CSV table of N, CA and C in Angstrom, one decimal:
chain,number,residue,atom,x,y,z
A,260,UNK,N,0.8,-1.2,0.0
A,260,UNK,CA,0.0,0.0,0.0
A,260,UNK,C,0.9,1.2,0.0
A,261,UNK,N,0.7,2.1,-1.0
A,261,UNK,CA,1.5,3.3,-1.1
A,261,UNK,C,0.8,4.5,-0.7
A,262,UNK,N,-0.4,4.4,-0.2
A,262,UNK,CA,-1.2,5.6,0.2
A,262,UNK,C,-0.7,6.2,1.4
A,263,UNK,N,-0.6,7.5,1.5
A,263,UNK,CA,-0.2,8.2,2.7
A,263,UNK,C,-1.3,9.2,3.1
A,264,UNK,N,-1.6,9.3,4.4
A,264,UNK,CA,-2.7,10.2,4.8
A,264,UNK,C,-2.3,11.7,4.6
A,265,UNK,N,-3.3,12.5,4.3
A,265,UNK,CA,-3.0,13.9,4.1
A,265,UNK,C,-2.5,14.5,5.4
A,266,UNK,N,-1.7,15.5,5.3
A,266,UNK,CA,-1.2,16.2,6.5
A,266,UNK,C,-2.3,17.2,7.0
A,267,UNK,N,-2.6,17.1,8.2
A,267,UNK,CA,-3.7,17.9,8.9
A,267,UNK,C,-3.0,18.9,9.8
A,268,UNK,N,-3.3,20.2,9.7
A,268,UNK,CA,-2.8,21.2,10.6
A,268,UNK,C,-3.9,22.1,11.1
A,269,UNK,N,-3.8,22.5,12.3
A,269,UNK,CA,-4.7,23.5,12.9
A,269,UNK,C,-3.9,24.3,14.0
A,270,UNK,N,-4.3,25.5,14.2
A,270,UNK,CA,-3.6,26.3,15.2
A,270,UNK,C,-4.6,26.8,16.3
A,271,UNK,N,-4.0,27.0,17.4
A,271,UNK,CA,-4.7,27.6,18.6
A,271,UNK,C,-3.7,28.2,19.6
A,272,UNK,N,-4.0,29.4,19.9
A,272,UNK,CA,-3.2,30.1,20.9
A,272,UNK,C,-1.7,30.1,20.6
A,273,UNK,N,-1.4,30.2,19.3
A,273,UNK,CA,0.0,30.2,18.9
A,273,UNK,C,0.6,28.8,18.7
A,274,UNK,N,-0.1,27.7,19.1
A,274,UNK,CA,0.4,26.4,19.0
A,274,UNK,C,-0.1,25.8,17.7
A,275,UNK,N,0.6,24.9,17.0
A,275,UNK,CA,0.2,24.3,15.8
A,275,UNK,C,0.1,22.8,16.1
A,276,UNK,N,-1.0,22.2,15.8
A,276,UNK,CA,-1.2,20.8,15.9
A,276,UNK,C,-1.0,20.3,14.4
A,277,UNK,N,-0.1,19.3,14.2
A,277,UNK,CA,0.2,18.8,12.9
A,277,UNK,C,0.4,17.3,12.9
A,278,UNK,N,-0.1,16.7,11.8
A,278,UNK,CA,0.2,15.2,11.6
A,278,UNK,C,1.3,15.0,10.6
A,279,UNK,N,2.1,16.0,10.4
A,279,UNK,CA,3.3,15.9,9.5
A,279,UNK,C,4.4,15.1,10.2
A,280,UNK,N,4.7,13.9,9.7
A,280,UNK,CA,5.7,13.1,10.4
A,280,UNK,C,7.1,13.7,10.3
A,281,UNK,N,7.4,14.6,9.3
A,281,UNK,CA,8.7,15.2,9.2
A,281,UNK,C,8.9,16.2,10.4
A,282,UNK,N,7.9,16.7,11.0
A,282,UNK,CA,8.0,17.7,12.1
A,282,UNK,C,8.3,17.0,13.5
A,283,UNK,N,8.1,15.7,13.6
A,283,UNK,CA,8.2,15.0,14.9
A,283,UNK,C,9.7,15.1,15.4
A,284,UNK,N,9.9,15.5,16.6
A,284,UNK,CA,11.2,15.5,17.2
A,284,UNK,C,11.4,14.1,17.8
A,285,UNK,N,11.9,13.2,17.0
A,285,UNK,CA,12.1,11.8,17.4
A,285,UNK,C,12.8,11.7,18.7
A,286,UNK,N,13.9,12.4,18.9
A,286,UNK,CA,14.7,12.2,20.1
A,286,UNK,C,13.9,12.6,21.3
A,287,UNK,N,13.1,13.7,21.2
A,287,UNK,CA,12.3,14.1,22.4
A,287,UNK,C,11.2,13.0,22.7
A,288,UNK,N,10.6,12.5,21.6
A,288,UNK,CA,9.5,11.5,21.8
A,288,UNK,C,10.1,10.2,22.4
A,289,UNK,N,11.2,9.8,21.8
A,289,UNK,CA,11.8,8.6,22.3
A,289,UNK,C,12.3,8.7,23.7
A,290,UNK,N,12.9,9.9,24.0
A,290,UNK,CA,13.4,10.1,25.4
A,290,UNK,C,12.2,10.1,26.4
A,291,UNK,N,11.1,10.7,26.1
A,291,UNK,CA,10.0,10.7,27.0
A,291,UNK,C,9.4,9.3,27.2
A,292,UNK,N,9.2,8.7,26.1
A,292,UNK,CA,8.5,7.3,26.2
A,292,UNK,C,9.5,6.3,26.9
A,293,UNK,N,10.7,6.3,26.6
A,293,UNK,CA,11.6,5.3,27.1
A,293,UNK,C,12.0,5.6,28.6
A,294,UNK,N,12.0,6.9,29.0
A,294,UNK,CA,12.5,7.2,30.4
A,294,UNK,C,11.3,7.7,31.3
A,295,UNK,N,10.4,8.5,30.7
A,295,UNK,CA,9.5,9.2,31.6
A,295,UNK,C,8.0,8.6,31.6
A,296,UNK,N,7.7,7.8,30.6
A,296,UNK,CA,6.3,7.3,30.6
A,296,UNK,C,6.2,6.1,31.5
A,297,UNK,N,5.0,5.8,32.0
A,297,UNK,CA,4.8,4.6,32.8
A,297,UNK,C,4.4,3.4,31.8
A,298,UNK,N,4.0,3.7,30.6
A,298,UNK,CA,3.5,2.7,29.7
A,298,UNK,C,4.5,2.2,28.7
A,299,UNK,N,5.6,2.9,28.5
A,299,UNK,CA,6.6,2.5,27.5
A,299,UNK,C,8.0,2.5,27.9
A,300,UNK,N,8.2,2.4,29.2
A,300,UNK,CA,9.6,2.4,29.8
A,300,UNK,C,10.4,1.4,29.0
A,301,UNK,N,11.6,1.8,28.7
A,301,UNK,CA,12.6,1.0,28.0
A,301,UNK,C,12.3,0.8,26.5
A,302,UNK,N,11.4,1.6,25.9
A,302,UNK,CA,11.2,1.6,24.5
A,302,UNK,C,12.5,1.8,23.7
A,303,UNK,N,12.8,1.0,22.8
A,303,UNK,CA,14.0,1.2,22.0
A,303,UNK,C,13.7,2.1,20.9
A,304,UNK,N,14.7,2.7,20.4
A,304,UNK,CA,14.6,3.6,19.2
A,304,UNK,C,14.1,2.9,18.0
A,305,UNK,N,14.6,1.7,17.8
A,305,UNK,CA,14.1,0.9,16.6
A,305,UNK,C,12.6,0.5,16.7
A,306,UNK,N,12.2,0.2,17.9
A,306,UNK,CA,10.8,-0.2,18.1
A,306,UNK,C,9.9,1.0,17.9
A,307,UNK,N,10.3,2.2,18.4
A,307,UNK,CA,9.6,3.4,18.2
A,307,UNK,C,9.5,3.7,16.7
A,308,UNK,N,10.6,3.6,16.0
A,308,UNK,CA,10.6,3.9,14.6
A,308,UNK,C,9.6,3.0,13.9
A,309,UNK,N,9.5,1.8,14.2
A,309,UNK,CA,8.6,0.8,13.6
A,309,UNK,C,7.2,1.2,14.0
A,310,UNK,N,6.9,1.6,15.2
A,310,UNK,CA,5.6,2.0,15.7
A,310,UNK,C,5.1,3.2,14.9
A,311,UNK,N,6.0,4.2,14.8
A,311,UNK,CA,5.7,5.4,14.1
A,311,UNK,C,5.4,5.2,12.6
A,312,UNK,N,6.1,4.3,12.0
A,312,UNK,CA,5.9,4.0,10.6
A,312,UNK,C,4.6,3.4,10.3
A,313,UNK,N,3.9,2.9,11.3
A,313,UNK,CA,2.6,2.2,11.2
A,313,UNK,C,1.5,3.0,11.9
A,314,UNK,N,1.7,4.3,12.2
A,314,UNK,CA,0.8,5.1,12.9
A,314,UNK,C,0.7,6.5,12.3
A,315,UNK,N,-0.3,7.2,12.7
A,315,UNK,CA,-0.4,8.6,12.3
A,315,UNK,C,0.1,9.5,13.5
A,316,UNK,N,1.3,10.1,13.4
A,316,UNK,CA,1.8,10.9,14.5
A,316,UNK,C,1.0,12.2,14.6
A,317,UNK,N,0.9,12.7,15.8
A,317,UNK,CA,0.2,14.0,16.0
A,317,UNK,C,1.2,14.8,17.0
A,318,UNK,N,1.7,15.9,16.4
A,318,UNK,CA,2.6,16.7,17.2
A,318,UNK,C,1.9,18.1,17.5
A,319,UNK,N,2.2,18.6,18.6
A,319,UNK,CA,1.8,20.0,18.9
A,319,UNK,C,3.1,20.8,19.1
A,320,UNK,N,3.2,21.9,18.3
A,320,UNK,CA,4.4,22.7,18.3
A,320,UNK,C,4.1,24.1,18.9
A,321,UNK,N,5.0,24.5,19.8
A,321,UNK,CA,4.9,25.8,20.4
A,321,UNK,C,5.2,26.9,19.4
A,322,UNK,N,4.9,28.1,19.8
A,322,UNK,CA,5.2,29.2,18.9
A,322,UNK,C,6.7,29.3,18.4
A,323,UNK,N,7.6,28.8,19.2
A,323,UNK,CA,9.0,28.8,18.8
A,323,UNK,C,9.4,27.6,17.9
A,324,UNK,N,8.4,26.8,17.6
A,324,UNK,CA,8.6,25.6,16.7
A,324,UNK,C,9.0,24.3,17.4
A,325,UNK,N,9.3,24.4,18.7
A,325,UNK,CA,9.6,23.2,19.5
A,325,UNK,C,8.4,22.3,19.7
A,326,UNK,N,8.6,21.0,19.9
A,326,UNK,CA,7.5,20.1,20.2
A,326,UNK,C,7.1,20.3,21.6
A,327,UNK,N,5.7,20.5,21.8
A,327,UNK,CA,5.1,20.7,23.1
A,327,UNK,C,4.3,19.5,23.5
A,328,UNK,N,3.8,18.7,22.6
A,328,UNK,CA,3.0,17.6,23.0
A,328,UNK,C,3.0,16.6,21.8
A,329,UNK,N,2.7,15.4,22.1
A,329,UNK,CA,2.8,14.3,21.1
A,329,UNK,C,1.7,13.2,21.4
A,330,UNK,N,1.3,12.6,20.3
A,330,UNK,CA,0.5,11.4,20.4
A,330,UNK,C,0.6,10.7,19.1
A,331,UNK,N,0.2,9.4,19.1
A,331,UNK,CA,0.1,8.8,17.8
A,331,UNK,C,-1.2,8.0,17.7
A,332,UNK,N,-1.8,7.9,16.5
A,332,UNK,CA,-3.0,7.2,16.3
A,332,UNK,C,-2.7,6.0,15.5
A,333,UNK,N,-3.1,4.9,16.1
A,333,UNK,CA,-3.0,3.6,15.4
A,333,UNK,C,-4.4,3.3,14.8
A,334,UNK,N,-4.5,3.3,13.5
A,334,UNK,CA,-5.8,3.2,12.9
A,334,UNK,C,-5.7,2.5,11.5
A,335,UNK,N,-6.9,2.0,11.1
A,335,UNK,CA,-7.0,1.4,9.8
A,335,UNK,C,-7.7,2.5,8.8
A,336,UNK,N,-8.0,3.7,9.3
A,336,UNK,CA,-8.5,4.8,8.6
A,336,UNK,C,-10.0,4.5,8.1
A,337,UNK,N,-10.6,3.5,8.6
A,337,UNK,CA,-11.9,3.1,8.2
A,337,UNK,C,-12.9,2.9,9.4
A,338,UNK,N,-12.5,2.1,10.3
A,338,UNK,CA,-13.5,1.8,11.4
A,338,UNK,C,-12.9,1.9,12.8
A,339,UNK,N,-11.6,1.9,13.0
A,339,UNK,CA,-11.0,1.8,14.3
A,339,UNK,C,-9.8,2.8,14.5
A,340,UNK,N,-9.8,3.4,15.6
A,340,UNK,CA,-8.6,4.3,16.0
A,340,UNK,C,-8.3,4.2,17.4
A,341,UNK,N,-7.0,4.0,17.7
A,341,UNK,CA,-6.5,3.9,19.1
A,341,UNK,C,-5.5,4.9,19.3
A,342,UNK,N,-5.8,5.9,20.1
A,342,UNK,CA,-4.9,7.0,20.5
A,342,UNK,C,-4.0,6.5,21.6
A,343,UNK,N,-2.7,6.7,21.4
A,343,UNK,CA,-1.8,6.3,22.4
A,343,UNK,C,-0.5,7.1,22.4
A,344,UNK,N,0.3,6.9,23.4
A,344,UNK,CA,1.6,7.6,23.6
A,344,UNK,C,1.4,9.1,23.7
A,345,UNK,N,0.3,9.5,24.3
A,345,UNK,CA,0.0,10.9,24.5
A,345,UNK,C,0.8,11.5,25.7
A,346,UNK,N,1.5,12.6,25.4
A,346,UNK,CA,2.2,13.3,26.5
A,346,UNK,C,2.4,14.7,26.1
A,347,UNK,N,2.5,15.5,27.2
A,347,UNK,CA,2.8,17.0,27.0
A,347,UNK,C,4.1,17.3,27.7
A,348,UNK,N,5.0,18.0,27.0
A,348,UNK,CA,6.3,18.4,27.6
A,348,UNK,C,6.0,19.3,28.8
A,349,UNK,N,6.8,19.1,29.9
A,349,UNK,CA,6.5,19.7,31.2
A,349,UNK,C,6.3,21.2,31.1
A,350,UNK,N,7.1,21.9,30.3
A,350,UNK,CA,6.9,23.4,30.2
A,350,UNK,C,5.6,23.8,29.6
A,351,UNK,N,4.9,22.9,29.0
A,351,UNK,CA,3.6,23.3,28.2
A,351,UNK,C,2.4,22.6,28.9
A,352,UNK,N,2.6,22.0,30.0
A,352,UNK,CA,1.4,21.4,30.7
A,352,UNK,C,0.5,22.4,31.2
A,353,UNK,N,-0.8,22.0,31.4
A,353,UNK,CA,-1.8,22.9,31.9
A,353,UNK,C,-2.5,23.8,30.9
A,354,UNK,N,-2.2,23.6,29.6
A,354,UNK,CA,-2.8,24.4,28.5
A,354,UNK,C,-3.8,23.6,27.7
A,355,UNK,N,-4.1,22.4,28.2
A,355,UNK,CA,-5.1,21.6,27.5
A,355,UNK,C,-4.7,21.0,26.2
A,356,UNK,N,-3.4,20.8,26.0
A,356,UNK,CA,-2.9,20.3,24.7
A,356,UNK,C,-3.2,18.8,24.5
A,357,UNK,N,-3.2,18.0,25.5
A,357,UNK,CA,-3.6,16.6,25.3
A,357,UNK,C,-5.1,16.5,25.0
A,358,UNK,N,-5.9,17.3,25.6
A,358,UNK,CA,-7.3,17.2,25.3
A,358,UNK,C,-7.5,17.7,23.8
A,359,UNK,N,-6.8,18.7,23.5
A,359,UNK,CA,-6.9,19.3,22.1
A,359,UNK,C,-6.5,18.2,21.1
A,360,UNK,N,-5.4,17.5,21.3
A,360,UNK,CA,-5.0,16.4,20.4
A,360,UNK,C,-6.2,15.4,20.3
A,361,UNK,N,-6.7,15.0,21.5
A,361,UNK,CA,-7.7,13.9,21.5
A,361,UNK,C,-9.0,14.3,20.8
A,362,UNK,N,-9.3,15.6,20.8
A,362,UNK,CA,-10.5,16.2,20.1
A,362,UNK,C,-10.2,16.3,18.6
A,363,UNK,N,-9.1,17.0,18.3
A,363,UNK,CA,-8.9,17.3,16.9
A,363,UNK,C,-8.5,16.1,16.0
A,364,UNK,N,-7.9,15.1,16.6
A,364,UNK,CA,-7.5,14.0,15.7
A,364,UNK,C,-8.8,13.3,15.2
A,365,UNK,N,-9.9,13.4,15.8
A,365,UNK,CA,-11.1,12.9,15.3
A,365,UNK,C,-11.7,13.7,14.2
A,366,UNK,N,-11.1,14.9,14.0
A,366,UNK,CA,-11.6,15.8,12.9
A,366,UNK,C,-10.7,15.7,11.7
A,367,UNK,N,-9.6,14.9,11.8
A,367,UNK,CA,-8.7,14.7,10.6
A,367,UNK,C,-9.5,14.2,9.5
A,368,UNK,N,-9.3,14.7,8.3
A,368,UNK,CA,-10.1,14.3,7.1
A,368,UNK,C,-10.0,12.8,6.7
A,369,UNK,N,-8.9,12.1,7.0
A,369,UNK,CA,-8.7,10.8,6.5
A,369,UNK,C,-9.5,9.7,7.2
A,370,UNK,N,-9.7,9.8,8.6
A,370,UNK,CA,-10.5,8.7,9.1
A,370,UNK,C,-12.0,9.1,9.5
A,371,UNK,N,-12.7,9.7,8.5
A,371,UNK,CA,-14.0,10.2,8.8
A,371,UNK,C,-15.1,9.2,9.2
A,372,UNK,N,-14.8,8.0,8.8
A,372,UNK,CA,-15.8,6.9,9.1
A,372,UNK,C,-15.4,6.1,10.3
A,373,UNK,N,-14.3,6.4,10.9
A,373,UNK,CA,-13.9,5.7,12.1
A,373,UNK,C,-15.0,5.9,13.2
A,374,UNK,N,-15.5,4.8,13.7
A,374,UNK,CA,-16.6,4.8,14.7
A,374,UNK,C,-16.2,4.3,16.0
A,375,UNK,N,-15.1,3.6,16.1
A,375,UNK,CA,-14.6,3.0,17.3
A,375,UNK,C,-13.3,3.7,17.7
A,376,UNK,N,-13.3,4.5,18.7
A,376,UNK,CA,-12.2,5.3,19.2
A,376,UNK,C,-11.8,4.8,20.6
A,377,UNK,N,-10.6,4.5,20.8
A,377,UNK,CA,-10.1,4.0,22.1
A,377,UNK,C,-8.9,4.7,22.6
A,378,UNK,N,-8.6,4.6,23.8
A,378,UNK,CA,-7.4,5.0,24.4
A,378,UNK,C,-7.3,4.3,25.8
A,379,UNK,N,-6.2,4.3,26.4
A,379,UNK,CA,-6.0,3.7,27.7
A,379,UNK,C,-5.2,4.8,28.6
A,380,UNK,N,-5.7,5.0,29.8
A,380,UNK,CA,-5.0,5.9,30.7
A,380,UNK,C,-5.1,5.4,32.1
A,381,UNK,N,-4.1,5.6,32.9
A,381,UNK,CA,-4.1,5.2,34.3
A,381,UNK,C,-4.5,6.4,35.1
A,382,UNK,N,-4.2,7.6,34.7
A,382,UNK,CA,-4.4,8.7,35.6
A,382,UNK,C,-4.9,10.0,34.9
A,383,UNK,N,-5.4,10.0,33.7
A,383,UNK,CA,-5.8,11.2,33.0
A,383,UNK,C,-7.2,11.2,32.5
A,384,UNK,N,-8.1,10.5,33.1
A,384,UNK,CA,-9.4,10.4,32.6
A,384,UNK,C,-10.1,11.7,32.4
A,385,UNK,N,-9.9,12.7,33.3
A,385,UNK,CA,-10.5,14.0,33.1
A,385,UNK,C,-10.0,14.7,31.9
A,386,UNK,N,-8.8,14.5,31.5
A,386,UNK,CA,-8.2,15.1,30.3
A,386,UNK,C,-9.0,14.6,29.1
A,387,UNK,N,-9.2,13.3,29.0
A,387,UNK,CA,-9.8,12.8,27.8
A,387,UNK,C,-11.4,12.9,27.8
A,388,UNK,N,-12.0,13.0,29.0
A,388,UNK,CA,-13.4,13.2,29.1
A,388,UNK,C,-13.7,14.6,28.4
A,389,UNK,N,-12.9,15.6,28.6
A,389,UNK,CA,-13.1,16.9,27.9
A,389,UNK,C,-13.1,16.7,26.4
A,390,UNK,N,-12.5,15.7,25.9
A,390,UNK,CA,-12.5,15.4,24.4
A,390,UNK,C,-13.6,14.5,24.0
A,391,UNK,N,-14.5,14.1,24.9
A,391,UNK,CA,-15.6,13.2,24.5
A,391,UNK,C,-15.4,11.8,24.8
A,392,UNK,N,-14.2,11.3,25.4
A,392,UNK,CA,-14.0,9.9,25.7
A,392,UNK,C,-14.8,9.6,27.0
A,393,UNK,N,-15.3,8.4,27.0
A,393,UNK,CA,-16.0,7.9,28.2
A,393,UNK,C,-15.5,6.4,28.5
A,394,UNK,N,-15.8,6.0,29.6
A,394,UNK,CA,-15.5,4.6,29.9
A,394,UNK,C,-16.2,3.7,29.0
A,395,UNK,N,-15.6,2.6,28.6
A,395,UNK,CA,-16.2,1.6,27.7
A,395,UNK,C,-17.6,1.2,28.2
A,396,UNK,N,-18.6,1.3,27.4
A,396,UNK,CA,-19.9,0.9,27.9
A,396,UNK,C,-20.1,-0.5,28.4
A,397,UNK,N,-19.4,-1.4,27.8
A,397,UNK,CA,-19.5,-2.8,28.1
A,397,UNK,C,-18.0,-3.4,28.3
A,398,UNK,N,-17.4,-3.0,29.4
A,398,UNK,CA,-16.0,-3.5,29.5
A,398,UNK,C,-15.9,-5.0,29.5
A,399,UNK,N,-16.9,-5.7,29.8
A,399,UNK,CA,-16.9,-7.2,29.8
A,399,UNK,C,-16.8,-7.7,28.4
A,400,UNK,N,-17.0,-6.9,27.3
A,400,UNK,CA,-16.8,-7.3,25.9
A,400,UNK,C,-15.4,-7.3,25.5
A,401,UNK,N,-14.5,-6.5,26.2
A,401,UNK,CA,-13.2,-6.2,25.7
A,401,UNK,C,-12.2,-7.2,26.4
A,402,UNK,N,-11.3,-7.7,25.6
A,402,UNK,CA,-10.3,-8.6,26.1
A,402,UNK,C,-8.9,-8.1,25.7
A,403,UNK,N,-7.9,-8.5,26.4
A,403,UNK,CA,-6.5,-8.1,26.1
A,403,UNK,C,-5.6,-9.2,26.5
A,404,UNK,N,-4.4,-9.2,25.9
A,404,UNK,CA,-3.4,-10.2,26.2
A,404,UNK,C,-2.4,-9.4,27.2
A,405,UNK,N,-2.3,-9.8,28.4
A,405,UNK,CA,-1.5,-9.1,29.4
A,405,UNK,C,0.0,-9.1,28.9
A,406,UNK,N,0.7,-8.0,29.3
A,406,UNK,CA,2.1,-8.0,29.1
A,406,UNK,C,2.8,-9.0,29.9
A,407,UNK,N,3.9,-9.6,29.5
A,407,UNK,CA,4.6,-10.6,30.3
A,407,UNK,C,4.8,-10.0,31.7
A,408,UNK,N,4.5,-10.8,32.7
A,408,UNK,CA,4.7,-10.5,34.1
A,408,UNK,C,3.6,-9.7,34.7
A,409,UNK,N,2.5,-9.4,33.9
A,409,UNK,CA,1.4,-8.7,34.5
A,409,UNK,C,0.2,-9.6,34.8
A,410,UNK,N,0.3,-10.9,34.5
A,410,UNK,CA,-0.7,-11.7,35.0
A,410,UNK,C,-1.4,-12.5,33.9
């Protein structure tokens, strides 16, 4: 498949939200995920490169052009989208950037028919509720394969 999704950009309060993969600060993203996240500790650079090559990256860039927030959307661009690896750089927290990502990615022109949106969070439910996410209505329907050592 040689198809590539269109680049989507929108601005707010001097920040630019963009799905342009060329703008992603790979070192910043890798550093945060590998060292500072609770969900991707130890992520290798090669593994992240592979994950990004099969995802739609979403970056938020500060007025000076530096990356302020990041997420990636794992999607088939037809029926399913899983928002993950969402984080905001410490100097930019408290500005609603993660909620903005979670809202605007659903307005991207490429996945207009996506009807199943998911994400997982341990501690930021309020952030994503602002973007319309709710607890799964029937959690008993969902299954997962636990990570090694988690049970």
